[in-house]
Amino acid sequence: MTALLETCRLVKHFHGVQAVDGIDLAIPPGCCFGLLGPNGAGKTTTVEMLEGIQKPTSGTVRYRGEPLGPRFRQDIGIMFQSTALQDHVTGRENLWMFGNFYPRALPVAELVETCALGEFLDRDTRKLSGGQRQRLLLAIALVNDPELLFLDEPTTGLDPQARRNFWELIHRIKARGKTVLLTTHYMEEAYHLCDEIAIMDHGRIIAQGTPRALLAAHFDDVVLQLPLADFPNPIPLSSHTVIQGRDTVEILTRDVNTAIEELLARNISLARLQIRPRTLEDLFLELTGRELRS
Amino acid sequence: MNWRRFWAVFVCRNREFLRDRSTLTWNLLFPVSLIAGFAFAFSGSGLDLYKVGVLGNTNHWQGSAFFSTRYIHFIPVTDRSIALSKVERHQLDMLIDPTGRRYWINDEAPKGYVLEQMLRGVDATTTPIFSKQTVSGRGIRYVDWVMPGVLAMNMMFGCLFGVGYVIVRYRKNGMLKRLKATPLTPLEFLAAQVTSRLWLTLATTIVVFAGTDQFIVFPMHGSYLDLFVVFATGAISLISLGLIVAARTTSEELAAGLLNLLSWPMTFLSGVWFSLEGVHPFLQQCAQLVPLTHIIDAARAIMMDGAGLGDISGHLLALMVMSLGFMAAGAWLFRWE
Ligand SMILES: Nc1ncnc2c1ncn2[C@@H]1O[C@H](COP(=O)(O)OP(=O)(O)O)[C@@H](O)[C@H]1O
Ligand SMILES: [Mg+2]
C-alpha cells in the first residue's frame, strides 16, 4: 500500500536549535497516526513541515508521491496548536468564510452535527469555553471535507470530560475513512485513538509501531501497585524490580503468582493491591529515562 | 485572484470593524470633537491673543484707547514684583502701570514687542501713514482652514493603524498562519483588507464631514465629488503605506512604534495645524514626500478656493504614484508569518 504522506530525512534547525533531526515517516491512507512526545520534542515543527507551513532545512515531504502543491492545500484540514479567530465574528460566520476558500465545502448543518456546535454556533468566538473553541476549530479544519486532517495537541488544556468528548469526535471522523495525523503528549490519548504511533524525543523518532506492538515488544511484565503505607520499612522484596514512588510502591513482575506469594509471606496486606498492564508512559520512561510529563 | 475568497475575507473584516463599537465610536467621535473644539475655541470673543497685567485701580484705565483693544486680555494685578516675574516667564506678555505711565516687557518675548508697538501706535497723534483696506470676500475662520486637515489626519490614523496594526495583530495571534494553510492567496487577503478599510474610512469621513457641517457650516467653493476623489485617492495612499509596516512586522509594539514614527512627523509636515509658510525650505521639500500634505492642500484648494480637478492634478498624481509605489513594496515584502 502506498503512503498518503511520506517524509524523507526531514530536518529543521532554528539558530543552533536542532528542532527536528532527520525524520522518516510514511502515513498510509485511512490511518490515525500519532506523534507522541514531551513538550519541546519537535512535534509541532514536524507537523508544520508536513502541512507545508514551515520549510524544512533539508529533506522532503511528499503527498500521494508528489511534492506539496496547490492540490495538497485543498485536500487538507489543519487544527494548529493555537489559533486566533477574528474578533466580533461568530462560529457560523467563520465556517462561512473558511468554506468560501475552497471549491467545495461541507454544509454547515453537517459540521454542526459532527462537531456538536449547536448551542454556541451564533456566539462571538471570544465567548466560547476551551472545549467549545476546540470543537469550532475542528469544524473549521473539516470545512473542506479534507482527505488528510492534522491535529496538533487538540486536547491540551481541556478538562478530562471535554477531552473524552473530543475523542468521540475524532472517532467519528476516523469512521468516515479520513486520514488523521495527531500530536499529543497524553499517552492515554494516543493509545485510545491511534492506529500507529511514533514516539519523539529531541527531534528524533525513538520508537514506532502500533501501540500494542510497541508495548509487547518492550515489556513482558505487569505492574503490581500498593500504597507505600502498607509496607514495613525498608521494603523487603528482592526477587523483583521495585520502584518506590512518593506514596505508592510498584513491583514489576513477569510472574504475578510468585510475587503475590512473596508479599503474603511477608504479611503485607493485599487489600489495596492493583494490577495494571504496562503503558506508553512506562515505555517513554524506559526509552529515555525521563518521565513524559515533568 | 479568486473573487469568492476575496469577498469572504472582505465581509468578515467589515463585520469585525462594524461590530467593534468602541473603535467605531472613537473613529467618529475623535474628529468630531476635535473640529467642534476648534470651532468653539476660535469663535467670537473666546480668543485672546495677548495677556497684559494692569497695576492699580481700574479707574485709571479710562485714560488710554489701548485698553479697549480687542483680543487682549487685561488682567488687574496688585503685586508688581509677582507680576514682573510673570512677565519674565512669558505668563504675561506685558505689565502696564497706568498711574505711573510706565510699562514693562520681556525683551526676549515676541508678543511683548508687538504689544509695545501697538501701545505706542494706538496713542500716536500723527496722521496714519497707511490707510486701512478690508479683505474682500468671506473671511476664512481658523476652523474652516483646519477642518480638511483634521479629516485627513483622522483618515491617516484610521488607515495606518486599521491596516498596519490589525494585520500585525493577526500575524501575532496566529490568524495569518491559519489563513496561510488555506487556498487563500496573499493578494486576495491584502486586497480584501485594503478595500474594506477604504470604504469604511470614506464612510466615516463622510459622516464626520456631514455631521459637523450641520453645526459649523464650512465654506465649499468647489465640488463635493472632487473632494471625494481627493479623499479616496489619499486613503488609498495611506492604506498602502500601512501595508508596508504590516508586511513583515511580528510585534504589535514595534508596529505601533513604526506607525507613530510615521504619523506624527506627517502630521507636522503636512500642515494640519499651522501653515508651513516660511519654515525652512528643506522641510517644505520633505512635506512634498508626505501623502497627507497633498490630501490637505488639495482639499483646502477645493473647499476654500473652488479649485477643480485640473488645478489639483499635481497633488492627485503625487498621491497615485505614492500609492503604486507603497502597494508594490507592501505586497512584495508581505509574509504570512
Ligand atoms: N520558531 C522557532 N524558533 C526557534 N526555536 C523554535 C521555534 N519553534 C520551535 N523551536 C524549538 O524547537 C524545539 C521543538 O519545538 P516544538 O516543535 O514546538 O515542540 P513540541 O511541539 O513537541 O512541543 C523546541 O526546543 C523549541 O524551543
Ligand atoms: Mg507543540
XYZ file of C-alpha atoms and ligand atoms in Angstrom:
659
model
C 0.000 0.000 0.000
C 1.455 3.405 -0.943
C 1.646 6.052 1.717
C -0.614 9.113 1.542
C 2.032 11.290 3.137
C 5.684 10.471 3.278
C 8.828 12.177 4.556
C 12.473 11.535 3.907
C 15.281 12.682 6.218
C 13.301 15.690 7.425
C 15.454 18.211 9.317
C 14.745 21.632 10.829
C 17.234 23.916 12.579
C 16.437 27.183 14.347
C 19.565 29.235 15.017
C 21.501 26.383 16.544
C 18.464 24.501 17.909
C 18.065 21.168 16.166
C 14.255 21.041 16.455
C 13.777 18.117 14.069
C 16.693 15.854 13.405
C 16.094 13.507 10.455
C 12.606 12.049 10.440
C 11.282 9.366 8.087
C 7.554 8.738 8.188
C 5.041 7.038 5.953
C 1.372 7.539 6.749
C -0.972 5.129 4.952
C -4.434 6.315 3.880
C -7.179 5.863 6.446
C -4.712 5.634 9.321
C -4.845 7.643 12.524
C -1.189 8.344 13.135
C 0.033 9.742 16.447
C 3.189 11.737 17.076
C 3.870 11.388 20.741
C 6.414 13.173 22.843
C 7.084 15.639 25.659
C 6.956 19.422 25.217
C 9.798 20.583 23.016
C 10.267 17.185 21.358
C 9.709 18.728 17.931
C 6.149 17.544 17.254
C 4.774 20.914 16.160
C 7.788 21.639 13.974
C 7.408 18.233 12.333
C 3.681 18.540 11.583
C 4.074 22.094 10.342
C 6.644 20.889 7.838
C 4.239 18.125 6.813
C 1.483 20.737 6.421
C 3.705 22.859 4.202
C 3.583 25.717 6.725
C 7.283 25.612 7.609
C 10.082 24.955 5.134
C 12.376 22.075 6.093
C 16.059 22.886 6.451
C 16.595 19.705 4.462
C 14.648 16.601 3.479
C 11.415 16.172 1.544
C 7.693 15.768 2.110
C 5.544 14.026 -0.489
C 1.756 13.815 -0.746
C 0.465 10.983 -2.952
C 4.017 10.621 -4.212
C 4.367 14.267 -5.278
C 5.815 17.432 -3.695
C 3.274 19.572 -1.842
C 1.323 21.748 -4.283
C -1.998 23.601 -4.575
C -3.868 20.279 -4.711
C -2.470 19.420 -1.273
C -3.702 22.712 0.200
C -7.258 21.924 -0.930
C -7.139 18.360 0.376
C -6.022 19.005 3.934
C -7.568 20.344 7.109
C -5.459 21.796 9.896
C -6.003 22.466 13.542
C -2.983 24.308 14.899
C -1.826 24.121 18.492
C -3.019 27.701 18.885
C -5.101 29.762 16.509
C -6.886 33.042 16.996
C -10.116 33.737 15.190
C -11.319 37.147 14.177
C -12.941 39.121 16.995
C -16.636 40.007 16.809
C -17.361 37.177 14.361
C -19.489 34.131 15.201
C -18.770 30.463 14.647
C -21.254 30.292 11.790
C -19.621 33.266 10.073
C -16.180 31.695 10.476
C -17.427 28.479 8.886
C -18.914 30.551 6.057
C -15.627 32.397 5.487
C -13.392 29.330 5.559
C -15.912 27.396 3.452
C -15.649 30.030 0.743
C -11.901 29.455 0.471
C -12.457 26.012 -1.050
C -14.056 24.909 -4.305
C -16.305 22.582 -2.336
C -17.401 22.934 1.298
C -19.435 20.732 3.597
C -22.862 22.112 4.542
C -22.776 23.971 7.850
C -25.515 21.704 9.227
C -23.294 18.679 8.756
C -20.353 20.333 10.530
C -22.627 21.411 13.359
C -23.796 17.839 13.691
C -20.314 16.278 13.515
C -18.678 18.679 15.939
C -21.674 19.341 18.226
C -21.630 23.111 17.698
C -25.385 23.518 18.128
C -25.673 25.665 21.223
C -22.889 28.157 20.510
C -22.817 28.450 16.723
C -24.064 32.040 16.712
C -21.977 33.268 19.613
C -18.978 35.618 19.277
C -15.957 33.326 19.213
C -14.346 35.194 22.097
C -17.119 33.977 24.391
C -16.514 30.252 23.945
C -15.143 27.833 26.540
C -11.922 25.932 25.821
C -13.752 22.821 24.692
C -16.224 24.761 22.531
C -13.374 26.625 20.878
C -11.538 23.425 20.047
C -14.733 21.966 18.557
C -15.200 25.054 16.397
C -11.555 24.924 15.271
C -12.051 21.256 14.422
C -15.148 22.140 12.390
C -13.126 24.777 10.529
C -10.440 22.183 9.823
C -13.159 19.899 8.425
C -14.906 22.547 6.347
C -13.466 21.315 3.036
C -14.128 17.655 3.878
C -10.346 17.015 3.901
C -8.718 13.730 2.973
C -5.993 14.375 5.490
C -6.524 16.046 8.839
C -3.740 17.455 11.035
C -4.463 17.935 14.734
C -1.669 19.477 16.828
C -2.306 18.790 20.523
C -6.070 19.184 20.096
C -6.915 18.342 23.700
C -4.128 20.100 25.597
C -5.676 22.371 28.201
C -9.088 20.691 28.147
C -10.631 19.141 31.231
C -10.995 15.327 31.232
C -14.686 15.455 30.300
C -14.080 17.780 27.346
C -11.130 15.641 26.299
C -13.287 12.495 26.196
C -15.937 14.340 24.180
C -13.260 15.385 21.749
C -12.022 11.800 21.370
C -15.569 10.860 20.452
C -15.496 13.411 17.607
C -12.220 12.028 16.310
C -13.642 8.528 16.320
C -16.473 9.778 14.125
C -14.006 11.329 11.693
C -11.972 8.133 11.579
C -15.138 6.197 10.869
C -15.568 8.251 7.711
C -12.296 6.888 6.399
C -10.244 10.062 6.818
C -6.528 10.012 7.449
C -5.602 11.769 10.678
C -2.235 12.929 11.961
C -2.397 13.797 15.623
C 0.201 15.017 18.079
C -0.179 14.715 21.797
C 1.736 14.408 24.989
C -1.024 12.310 26.558
C -0.059 8.666 26.182
C -3.566 7.595 27.026
C -4.928 9.669 24.155
C -2.507 8.138 21.688
C -3.332 4.666 22.928
C -7.030 5.367 22.632
C -7.125 7.000 19.200
C -4.146 5.989 17.132
C -3.624 3.014 14.860
C 0.066 3.752 14.778
C 2.327 5.966 16.858
C 5.801 7.382 16.654
C 7.408 8.430 19.924
C 9.574 11.536 19.537
C 12.272 12.954 21.753
C 14.844 15.643 20.960
C 13.726 15.837 17.330
C 14.095 12.124 16.628
C 11.742 9.172 16.490
C 12.798 6.744 19.158
C 10.110 4.092 18.646
C 7.356 3.459 16.132
C 4.567 0.923 15.647
C 1.053 0.141 16.792
C 0.601 0.911 20.488
C 0.051 -2.768 21.318
C 3.015 -3.974 19.303
C 5.264 -1.359 20.908
C 4.258 -2.412 24.389
C 4.540 -6.115 23.544
C 7.999 -5.600 22.069
C 9.364 -3.776 25.103
C 7.531 -5.337 28.021
C 6.582 -8.821 29.103
C 5.734 -7.906 32.687
C 2.875 -6.284 34.582
C 2.834 -3.800 37.427
C 1.562 -4.526 40.944
C 0.723 -1.316 42.760
C 0.387 -0.991 46.523
C 0.228 2.001 48.837
C 3.602 2.773 50.371
C 1.920 2.928 53.797
C 1.214 -0.808 53.679
C 4.923 -1.671 53.594
C 7.200 -2.035 56.603
C 10.425 -0.083 56.271
C 12.717 -0.972 54.454
C 10.885 -2.657 51.566
C 11.838 -6.325 51.865
C 11.404 -7.679 48.293
C 14.481 -8.832 46.456
C 13.486 -11.068 43.571
C 11.598 -8.365 41.593
C 12.204 -4.808 40.413
C 10.640 -2.489 42.977
C 10.005 1.191 42.234
C 9.215 3.336 45.230
C 7.128 6.390 44.396
C 6.025 9.218 46.669
C 3.135 7.255 48.131
C 2.961 4.056 46.085
C 5.202 1.088 45.542
C 5.280 -0.549 42.109
C 6.504 -4.111 41.669
C 7.380 -5.155 38.118
C 6.958 -8.863 37.551
C 6.628 -11.482 34.857
C 5.218 -13.945 37.376
C 2.312 -12.485 39.305
C 1.686 -15.641 41.359
C 5.189 -15.762 42.857
C 5.175 -12.069 43.550
C 1.892 -12.304 45.428
C 3.049 -15.357 47.357
C 6.139 -13.455 48.362
C 4.076 -10.481 49.531
C 1.775 -12.740 51.519
C 4.748 -14.482 53.063
C 5.847 -11.106 54.416
C 2.417 -10.351 55.832
C 1.786 -7.438 53.528
C -1.900 -6.663 53.142
C -3.222 -7.083 49.604
C -6.455 -5.242 50.359
C -5.412 -2.280 48.223
C -3.477 -4.157 45.547
C -3.906 -3.053 41.935
C -2.543 -4.840 38.905
C -2.080 -2.802 35.723
C -0.569 -3.547 32.343
C 2.432 -1.580 31.115
C 1.535 1.732 29.435
C 3.114 4.026 26.887
C 4.150 6.212 29.824
C 6.286 3.346 31.070
C 7.664 2.871 27.585
C 8.741 6.507 27.377
C 10.408 6.258 30.764
C 12.133 3.056 29.689
C 13.393 4.589 26.432
C 14.561 7.954 27.741
C 14.978 7.520 31.462
C 12.648 10.517 31.933
C 9.031 10.995 32.828
C 6.896 12.135 29.917
C 5.279 14.939 31.880
C 7.716 16.588 34.208
C -7.485 36.440 -7.925
C -10.466 34.407 -6.784
C -13.305 36.822 -6.021
C -15.207 34.428 -3.770
C -12.260 34.129 -1.407
C -11.676 37.893 -1.577
C -15.342 38.536 -0.765
C -15.342 36.163 2.210
C -12.397 37.936 3.859
C -13.824 41.351 2.963
C -17.202 40.615 4.555
C -15.706 39.233 7.762
C -13.321 42.173 8.113
C -16.228 44.594 7.731
C -18.204 42.734 10.368
C -15.304 42.870 12.770
C -14.940 46.623 12.288
C -18.625 47.487 12.421
C -19.284 45.350 15.499
C -16.337 46.745 17.412
C -18.395 49.550 18.948
C -15.600 51.213 20.877
C -13.290 51.573 17.871
C -16.149 52.690 15.676
C -17.241 55.303 18.197
C -13.685 56.524 18.542
C -13.333 56.793 14.767
C -16.343 59.100 14.662
C -16.061 60.901 17.965
C -12.394 61.832 17.801
C -12.583 64.036 14.667
C -15.994 65.443 15.577
C -14.815 66.558 18.995
C -11.604 67.999 17.571
C -13.472 70.058 14.993
C -16.126 71.107 17.498
C -13.379 72.043 19.935
C -11.676 74.280 17.365
C -14.917 75.850 16.304
C -15.650 76.725 19.913
C -12.170 77.806 20.946
C -11.645 80.094 17.972
C -15.092 81.600 17.750
C -16.211 85.097 18.835
C -14.664 86.637 21.900
C -13.228 83.420 23.260
C -9.904 84.157 21.650
C -7.355 86.330 23.403
C -4.031 86.586 21.699
C -2.276 88.644 24.381
C -2.286 88.861 28.155
C -1.496 92.207 29.767
C -1.268 92.775 33.503
C -2.563 96.174 34.689
C -1.361 97.586 38.015
C -3.572 99.516 40.401
C -7.048 100.986 40.351
C -9.291 100.117 37.390
C -10.499 103.753 37.202
C -7.173 104.818 35.793
C -7.748 102.577 32.763
C -10.002 105.118 31.028
C -7.083 107.304 30.019
C -5.922 105.248 27.015
C -7.672 103.723 23.998
C -5.173 100.864 24.285
C -7.352 99.318 26.984
C -10.220 98.781 24.575
C -8.114 96.845 22.030
C -9.819 93.546 21.130
C -8.105 90.188 21.583
C -6.094 91.493 24.510
C -6.994 90.150 27.904
C -6.372 92.814 30.555
C -5.713 91.282 33.926
C -5.747 93.514 37.050
C -2.721 92.872 39.274
C -1.744 94.288 42.644
C 1.735 92.965 43.385
C 4.242 94.440 40.994
C 7.112 92.059 41.702
C 4.970 88.946 41.228
C 3.610 90.390 38.011
C 7.118 91.216 36.809
C 8.290 87.669 37.337
C 5.300 86.523 35.304
C 6.442 88.794 32.509
C 9.892 87.236 32.752
C 8.355 83.761 32.393
C 6.111 84.666 29.446
C 2.975 84.151 31.549
C 2.142 87.796 30.999
C 3.119 89.467 27.757
C 3.267 92.967 29.281
C 2.804 94.715 32.584
C 1.416 98.237 32.462
C 1.146 100.868 35.189
C -1.439 103.482 34.023
C -0.813 105.784 37.019
C 2.938 105.883 36.588
C 2.593 105.857 32.754
C 5.122 103.037 32.622
C 5.180 99.564 31.090
C 7.448 96.512 31.246
C 8.055 93.877 28.622
C 10.418 90.961 28.297
C 12.874 91.829 25.535
C 13.024 88.141 24.617
C 9.243 87.893 24.095
C 7.895 88.462 20.564
C 4.430 89.147 21.913
C 5.806 91.798 24.224
C 7.435 93.512 21.293
C 4.210 93.506 19.266
C 2.244 94.888 22.232
C 4.796 97.621 22.660
C 4.387 98.634 19.036
C 0.625 98.665 19.484
C 0.761 100.646 22.692
C 2.868 103.319 21.031
C 0.851 103.297 17.802
C -2.615 103.437 19.309
C -1.851 106.619 21.198
C 0.054 108.345 18.376
C -1.425 111.656 17.395
C 0.184 111.868 13.976
C -1.896 111.096 10.880
C -1.543 107.432 9.892
C 0.847 106.733 7.029
C -1.079 103.665 5.850
C -4.778 103.733 5.194
C -6.762 100.679 6.165
C -8.218 98.386 3.498
C -10.577 95.444 4.108
C -10.023 91.969 2.688
C -12.832 91.312 0.231
C -14.897 88.126 0.219
C -15.875 85.922 3.087
C -13.276 85.659 5.799
C -11.949 82.192 6.463
C -12.246 81.139 10.089
C -9.450 79.059 11.599
C -11.841 76.147 11.929
C -12.569 76.307 8.175
C -8.890 76.145 7.476
C -8.122 73.388 9.974
C -11.107 71.138 9.173
C -9.746 69.457 5.989
C -6.568 68.758 7.928
C -8.418 67.190 10.848
C -10.444 64.989 8.494
C -7.319 63.909 6.625
C -5.429 63.320 9.845
C -8.225 61.169 11.214
C -8.206 59.258 7.962
C -4.466 58.797 8.279
C -4.700 57.274 11.746
C -7.577 55.038 10.639
C -5.770 53.842 7.533
C -2.325 53.337 9.042
C -3.478 51.635 12.223
C -6.547 49.931 10.724
C -4.375 48.136 8.207
C -0.848 48.222 9.598
C -1.627 47.394 13.195
C -4.505 44.996 12.514
C -2.531 42.785 10.137
C 0.340 42.614 12.612
C -2.141 41.579 15.315
C -3.477 38.837 13.028
C 0.058 37.662 12.424
C 0.964 37.656 16.111
C -2.127 35.769 17.275
C -1.795 33.091 14.612
C -4.715 34.018 12.378
C -2.489 34.648 9.366
C -0.900 31.254 9.832
C -4.347 29.674 9.781
C -5.224 31.545 6.600
C -1.926 30.542 5.023
C -2.983 26.917 5.446
C -5.963 27.505 3.117
C -6.005 28.189 -0.643
C -6.355 31.936 0.091
C -3.532 33.898 -1.597
C -1.722 36.915 -0.076
C -3.062 39.101 -2.892
C -6.675 38.149 -2.116
C -6.137 38.687 1.573
C -4.428 42.074 1.193
C -6.917 43.290 -1.408
C -9.778 42.453 0.968
C -8.111 44.301 3.857
C -7.440 47.366 1.712
C -10.909 47.504 0.187
C -12.646 47.013 3.490
C -10.646 49.762 5.158
C -11.064 52.070 2.179
C -14.833 52.102 2.123
C -15.103 52.179 5.920
C -12.709 55.138 6.105
C -14.531 57.036 3.391
C -17.875 56.316 5.009
C -16.738 57.573 8.424
C -15.134 60.629 6.823
C -18.392 61.470 5.027
C -20.372 61.022 8.239
C -17.984 63.267 10.178
C -17.995 65.901 7.444
C -21.751 65.945 7.033
C -22.325 65.851 10.791
C -20.024 68.737 11.681
C -21.150 70.727 8.639
C -24.659 70.821 10.144
C -23.428 72.930 13.022
C -20.365 74.736 11.786
C -21.211 75.272 8.067
C -17.915 75.044 6.234
C -17.237 77.080 3.118
C -17.430 74.933 -0.003
C -16.411 76.694 -3.185
C -15.610 73.546 -5.175
C -17.350 70.282 -5.960
C -18.117 67.599 -3.399
C -17.303 64.951 -5.975
C -13.802 66.372 -6.444
C -13.341 66.423 -2.696
C -14.409 62.778 -2.548
C -11.883 61.904 -5.252
C -9.127 63.581 -3.232
C -10.036 61.753 -0.035
C -10.407 58.404 -1.829
C -7.039 58.713 -3.552
C -5.498 59.881 -0.316
C -6.961 56.986 1.666
C -5.541 54.502 -0.827
C -2.071 56.005 -0.465
C -2.238 55.916 3.346
C -3.545 52.353 3.434
C -0.727 51.311 1.112
C 1.726 52.922 3.480
C 0.194 50.879 6.300
C 0.710 47.722 4.253
C 4.453 48.292 4.212
C 4.560 48.454 8.002
C 2.368 45.349 8.202
C 4.317 43.337 5.659
C 6.796 41.681 7.997
C 6.463 43.108 11.497
C 5.683 40.434 14.068
C 5.306 42.504 17.222
C 2.412 44.824 17.922
C 4.653 47.136 19.951
C 7.080 47.540 17.077
C 4.186 48.118 14.677
C 2.703 50.793 16.947
C 6.111 52.439 17.247
C 6.672 52.464 13.494
C 3.182 53.785 12.847
C 3.652 56.597 15.347
C 7.025 57.325 13.840
C 5.282 57.790 10.511
C 2.141 59.575 11.600
C 3.487 62.291 13.882
C 6.079 63.784 11.501
C 3.464 63.514 8.752
C 1.027 65.466 10.890
C 3.603 68.187 11.442
C 4.928 68.359 7.880
C 1.555 68.322 6.184
C 0.424 71.489 7.967
C -2.661 70.143 9.684
C -2.473 72.681 12.491
C -0.473 75.564 11.086
C 0.779 76.629 7.729
C 4.319 75.661 6.785
C 4.636 79.062 5.108
C 8.074 80.433 5.895
C 9.592 77.343 7.550
C 12.949 76.095 6.309
C 12.813 75.187 2.571
C 14.230 71.754 3.327
C 11.193 70.950 5.494
C 8.907 72.224 2.762
C 10.604 69.811 0.355
C 10.149 66.968 2.836
C 6.485 67.848 3.134
C 6.039 67.125 -0.570
C 7.044 63.499 0.093
C 4.216 63.045 2.575
C 0.844 61.876 1.217
C -1.020 63.814 3.894
C 0.362 67.135 2.541
C -1.151 66.500 -0.876
C -4.501 65.432 0.560
C -4.761 68.506 2.777
C -3.511 71.002 0.199
C -5.875 69.613 -2.428
C -8.844 69.517 -0.061
C -8.220 73.094 1.100
C -7.880 74.265 -2.501
C -11.214 72.696 -3.410
C -13.103 73.897 -0.360
C -11.675 77.385 0.065
C -10.560 78.388 -3.446
C -13.037 76.405 -5.509
C -10.269 74.538 -7.322
C -11.265 71.843 -9.819
C -9.588 68.504 -10.502
C -7.401 70.152 -13.138
C -5.998 72.612 -10.602
C -5.086 69.880 -8.162
C -3.928 67.291 -10.708
C -0.370 67.599 -9.409
C -1.492 66.504 -5.942
C -3.581 63.658 -7.344
C -0.716 62.450 -9.480
C 1.648 62.528 -6.498
C -0.845 60.507 -4.441
C -1.298 57.924 -7.179
C 2.429 57.475 -7.701
C 2.946 57.058 -3.956
C 0.073 54.558 -3.743
C 1.504 52.427 -6.516
C 4.974 52.514 -5.004
C 3.806 51.696 -1.466
C 1.431 48.982 -2.637
C 4.043 47.258 -4.752
C 6.535 47.391 -1.873
C 3.951 46.155 0.644
C 2.825 43.230 -1.499
C 6.391 42.308 -2.366
C 7.530 42.377 1.264
C 4.473 40.600 2.673
C 4.913 37.329 4.571
C 2.176 35.380 6.319
C 4.404 34.558 9.298
N 10.310 29.452 15.588
C 11.218 28.876 16.408
N 12.398 29.484 16.641
C 13.317 28.927 17.453
N 13.163 27.732 18.074
C 11.999 27.084 17.883
C 10.967 27.615 17.033
N 9.942 26.735 17.030
C 10.308 25.715 17.826
N 11.549 25.907 18.336
C 12.287 24.989 19.214
O 12.274 23.720 18.626
C 12.053 22.717 19.596
C 10.822 21.901 19.229
O 9.663 22.692 19.386
P 8.213 22.160 19.022
O 8.251 21.581 17.662
O 7.267 23.272 19.245
O 7.988 21.028 20.085
P 6.635 20.353 20.599
O 5.544 20.714 19.665
O 6.944 18.906 20.595
O 6.399 20.850 21.980
C 11.925 23.423 20.924
O 13.180 23.394 21.555
C 11.585 24.830 20.552
O 12.066 25.739 21.502
Mg 3.723 21.616 20.017
